[in-house]
C-alpha positions in Angstrom: 11.9 2.8 5.9 12.1 1.5 9.5 8.8 -0.2 9.9 9.3 -2.7 7.1 12.5 -4.6 7.4 14.2 -5.8 4.2 13.6 -9.6 4.0 15.7 -11.2 1.3 15.8 -14.6 2.9 12.4 -15.5 1.7 10.4 -18.2 3.3 9.6 -20.4 0.3 11.3 -22.0 -2.6 11.2 -20.6 -6.1 8.5 -22.9 -7.4 5.0 -23.4 -6.0 4.0 -26.9 -5.1 1.1 -28.6 -6.8 -2.1 -27.7 -5.1 -2.7 -30.4 -2.4 -5.7 -30.9 -0.2 -5.0 -29.3 3.1 -4.4 -32.0 5.7 -3.7 -31.3 9.4 -0.1 -32.4 9.9 0.4 -35.5 12.0 1.0 -34.7 15.6 -0.7 -31.3 15.4 -4.0 -30.0 16.7 -6.1 -27.1 15.4 -8.5 -24.8 17.2 -10.1 -21.4 16.7 -12.0 -18.6 18.4 -13.3 -15.1 17.7 -11.3 -12.1 18.9 -10.2 -8.6 17.7 -13.0 -8.6 15.1 -11.8 -11.7 13.3 -11.5 -15.5 13.5 -8.2 -16.5 15.2 -7.0 -20.0 14.4 -3.9 -21.9 15.4 -2.0 -25.2 15.0 0.0 -26.5 17.9 1.8 -29.8 18.8 -0.7 -32.2 20.5 1.6 -32.6 23.5 1.7 -28.9 24.1 -1.8 -28.0 22.9 -3.5 -27.2 26.2 -0.8 -24.8 27.4 -0.3 -23.2 24.0 -4.0 -22.7 23.4 -4.3 -21.0 26.8 -1.4 -18.7 26.0 -2.9 -17.6 22.6 -6.5 -17.1 23.9 -5.3 -15.1 26.9 -3.1 -12.9 24.8 -5.8 -12.1 22.2 -8.4 -11.5 24.9 -6.1 -9.0 26.6 -5.3 -7.3 23.3 -8.9 -7.0 22.4 -9.9 -5.6 25.8 -7.2 -3.0 25.4 -7.3 -2.1 21.8 -10.8 -2.7 20.4 -12.7 0.4 19.1 -15.9 -1.6 19.4 -15.7 -2.1 23.2 -16.8 1.2 24.9 -14.8 0.3 28.0 -11.6 -0.6 26.2 -8.5 1.5 26.9 -8.5 2.7 23.2 -12.1 3.8 23.4 -11.3 5.7 26.6 -8.3 7.4 24.9 -10.4 8.4 22.0 -13.0 10.0 24.3 -10.3 11.9 26.0 -8.8 13.4 22.9 -7.7 16.9 23.7 -6.2 16.0 27.0 -3.0 14.2 28.0 -3.6 10.6 29.0 -1.4 8.0 30.7 -1.8 4.7 28.9 -0.7 1.1 29.4 2.5 -0.3 28.0 0.5 -2.3 25.4 -1.5 0.6 24.1 1.6 2.8 24.0 3.6 0.2 22.1 0.9 -0.4 19.5 0.2 3.3 19.1 4.0 4.0 18.7 4.3 1.3 16.0 1.3 2.7 14.2 2.7 6.2 14.2 6.1 5.0 13.0 4.3 3.1 10.2 2.6 6.4 9.3 5.8 8.4 9.3 7.8 5.8 7.3 5.1 5.5 4.6 4.6 9.3 4.4 1.1 9.0 5.8 -0.2 6.3 3.3 -0.7 4.2 6.4 -2.9 6.4 8.6 -4.2 5.1 12.0 -6.4 8.3 12.5 -9.1 7.6 10.0 -11.7 6.3 12.5 -14.0 9.3 12.1 -14.1 8.7 8.3 -14.8 5.0 8.7 -17.7 5.7 11.0 -19.1 8.4 8.6 -18.9 5.8 5.8 -21.0 3.3 7.8 -18.4 1.2 9.5 -19.5 2.3 12.9 -19.9 -1.1 14.5 -18.4 -4.6 14.2 -18.4 -5.6 10.6 -20.8 -8.5 11.3 -23.3 -5.8 12.4 -22.8 -3.4 9.5 -25.9 -3.5 7.2 -25.2 -4.4 3.6 -27.2 -1.4 2.5 -27.6 1.9 4.4 -28.8 5.4 3.6 -26.5 7.9 1.8 -24.5 10.2 4.1 -24.5 14.0 3.5 -21.6 14.6 5.9 -18.4 16.0 4.3 -15.5 13.5 4.6 -12.1 15.1 5.5 -8.8 13.7 4.4 -6.5 12.0 6.8 -3.3 13.2 8.4 -4.3 13.9 12.0 -1.6 11.4 13.2 1.0 14.1 12.6 -0.3 16.1 15.6 -0.3 13.2 18.1 2.3 13.8 20.8 4.0 10.9 22.7 6.1 11.1 25.9 7.7 7.7 26.2 9.2 8.1 29.7 5.7 8.5 31.2 3.7 6.6 28.4 1.8 9.9 28.0 -0.4 10.4 24.9 -1.8 13.7 23.8 -4.2 13.6 20.8 -5.8 16.8 19.5 -9.5 17.2 20.2 -11.6 15.4 17.6 -8.9 12.9 16.7 -9.8 9.2 17.0 -7.5 6.3 16.5 -8.1 2.7 15.3 -5.5 0.1 14.6 -7.1 -2.5 12.5 -4.7 -4.9 10.8 -1.5 -3.7 12.5 -2.8 -4.7 15.9 -3.8 -8.1 14.6 -0.3 -8.5 13.1 1.4 -7.5 16.2 -0.8 -9.8 18.3 0.2 -12.7 16.0 3.9 -11.9 16.5 3.4 -11.5 20.2 1.6 -14.9 20.4 4.5 -16.7 18.8 7.0 -15.0 21.0 4.9 -16.0 24.1 4.8 -19.6 22.8 8.5 -19.8 22.3 9.1 -18.4 25.8 7.3 -21.6 27.1 9.4 -23.8 24.8 6.6 -24.3 22.3 8.7 -24.0 19.2 6.3 -25.3 16.5 3.2 -23.2 15.8 1.0 -21.4 13.3 -1.2 -18.5 14.4 -3.6 -16.9 12.0 -5.7 -13.8 12.7 -8.1 -13.4 9.8 -5.4 -14.0 7.1 -2.6 -12.3 9.0 -0.5 -15.3 10.0 3.0 -16.3 11.1 4.7 -19.6 11.7 7.4 -20.9 14.0 9.3 -24.2 13.5 8.1 -26.9 11.1 5.3 -29.4 11.3 6.5 -32.9 12.2 7.6 -34.8 9.1 7.1 -31.9 6.7 9.5 -29.5 5.1 7.0 -26.6 4.8 3.7 -25.3 6.1 1.1 -25.5 3.2 -0.6 -22.1 3.4 -3.8 -21.6 1.4 -4.3 -18.1 -0.2 -7.8 -17.3 -1.4 -8.0 -15.5 -4.8 -11.0 -14.0 -6.4 -11.6 -17.0 -8.7 -9.4 -19.7 -7.2 -7.0 -20.6 -4.4 -3.3 -21.3 -4.2 -1.3 -23.3 -1.7 2.0 -21.7 -0.8 4.8 -23.9 0.7 5.8 -21.6 3.6 9.0 -22.1 5.6 9.3 -19.3 8.1 8.1 -15.7 8.7 4.7 -14.2 8.1 2.1 -13.5 5.5 -0.6 -10.8 5.6 -3.4 -9.9 3.2 -5.2 -6.6 2.6 -8.2 -6.6 0.3 -11.8 -5.9 -0.3 -13.2 -9.4 -0.9 -15.1 -9.5 2.4 -15.3 -6.1 4.0 -17.5 -4.0 1.7 -21.0 -2.6 1.9 -23.3 0.0 0.2 -24.0 3.5 1.5 -26.7 4.9 -0.7 -25.6 4.2 -4.3 -21.9 4.1 -3.3 -19.9 0.9 -2.8 -17.8 1.3 0.3 -14.9 -0.7 1.8 -12.6 -0.3 4.8 -9.3 0.6 3.0 -9.3 4.3 2.9 -7.2 6.7 0.9 -5.8 9.2 3.4 -5.6 11.8 0.7 -9.4 11.9 0.4 -10.7 10.0 3.5 -12.8 7.8 1.1 -12.4 4.2 0.1 -9.3 3.8 -2.2 -10.0 3.4 -5.9 -7.5 1.0 -7.4 -7.8 -1.9 -9.7 -6.7 -4.2 -6.9 -8.8 -6.8 -5.1 -6.2 -8.0 -2.6 -2.5 -7.9 -1.9 -0.6 -10.6 0.1 2.9 -9.9 1.3 5.6 -12.1 2.9 7.9 -10.6 5.5 9.9 -11.4 8.6 7.1 -10.4 11.0 3.4 -10.2 10.6 3.4 -6.5 11.6 5.7 -5.7 8.6 3.7 -7.8 6.2 0.4 -6.2 7.3 1.6 -2.6 6.8 3.2 -3.5 3.5 0.1 -5.2 2.2 -2.1 -2.3 3.1 0.2 0.4 1.7 0.7 -1.5 -1.6 -3.1 -1.8 -1.9 -3.6 1.9 -1.4 -0.8 2.8 -3.8 -2.3 0.7 -6.6 -0.7 -1.7 -9.0 2.2 0.3 -10.4 3.3 2.3 -7.4 2.4 -0.5 -5.0 4.6 -3.0 -6.9 7.5 -0.4 -6.9 7.1 0.1 -3.1 7.3 -3.7 -2.5 10.3 -4.1 -4.8 12.0 -1.1 -3.1 11.8 -2.9 0.3 12.8 -6.4 -1.0 9.4 -8.0 -0.3 7.6 -10.7 -2.3 3.9 -10.4 -2.9 0.9 -11.7 -4.7 -1.4 -9.0 -6.2 -4.9 -10.0 -7.4 -6.8 -7.6 -9.6 -10.5 -6.9 -9.6 -10.8 -8.8 -12.9 -9.2 -11.9 -11.3 -5.9 -11.6 -13.0 -2.7 -12.0 -10.9 0.6 -10.2 -10.6 3.6 -11.4 -8.5 6.3 -9.1 -7.2 9.8 -10.3 -6.2 10.6 -14.0 -5.9 7.0 -15.1 -5.1 6.4 -18.8 -6.0 5.3 -19.1 -9.6 2.4 -21.2 -10.8 3.0 -24.0 -13.3 0.4 -22.3 -15.5 2.2 -19.1 -16.1 -0.5 -17.8 -18.4 -2.5 -16.8 -15.3 0.4 -15.1 -13.5 2.4 -12.1 -14.5 5.7 -11.4 -12.8 6.8 -7.9 -12.0 
């Protein structure tokens, strides 16, 4: 699998630290803003905060203007409207689309970036903050996924040809790639210590002054954990926040490409550690869609550590994920 790189040098020790109160590390500043449909927060050294904050905000604003499905004048929206015709696109859009299609190929279509039509039919046709918690039932037939297979790319010209009726949305993979790109842009300006978090998809660079790890809080269904994180990225896919009712049906945004409908698993969320946020994001989503047994096998196959939280609140860990002191709550797989 090319999209998810094996990551055996895991970014945390074997045992989880006692759960501390989260304290802003000395010498660091925090800020946040809204972009790409989520809350983006970051920690930077005080001495480099102004420059670093500008770099992060500018990057996320550019990515949103290019890739948002909710902005009618975004480049992605224009590409979706021109489905059926060859379109020359920017380097950013071509790079993200190429990565999304590679993720689809390498997961045999479990990750599918061409489910926008289905999401809209299910009621997710505007920003999530604007989606009503209850809407009328839909009578439209939902088709399965798989349209990504017919998208043609010509890299030398950055030319994209999508079949008529195909519409793309990137969701989490774009957020993960933006986080990775933000850290790379910070390092290019000699800002070596940073944490960037886009709605739970986060990555770190360097180490906070005086500390030997970043204390990262992971929200469970009934409690939270604080993971001592050393390097790399974490991403979470789950249904704790993005769900709504359509008629009598409970809907969420993680769709099974085999049916085009919300995936039915016993999982509430999956959090994955990987070298890069893009890798963690794809792995978390794929593991969620596969369900507990197949998802755990997928993660083990690729040498990834993960925390799986079930709908009943019970917890399963995969690989060398930090173990709780109270092992009665956590099963290891």
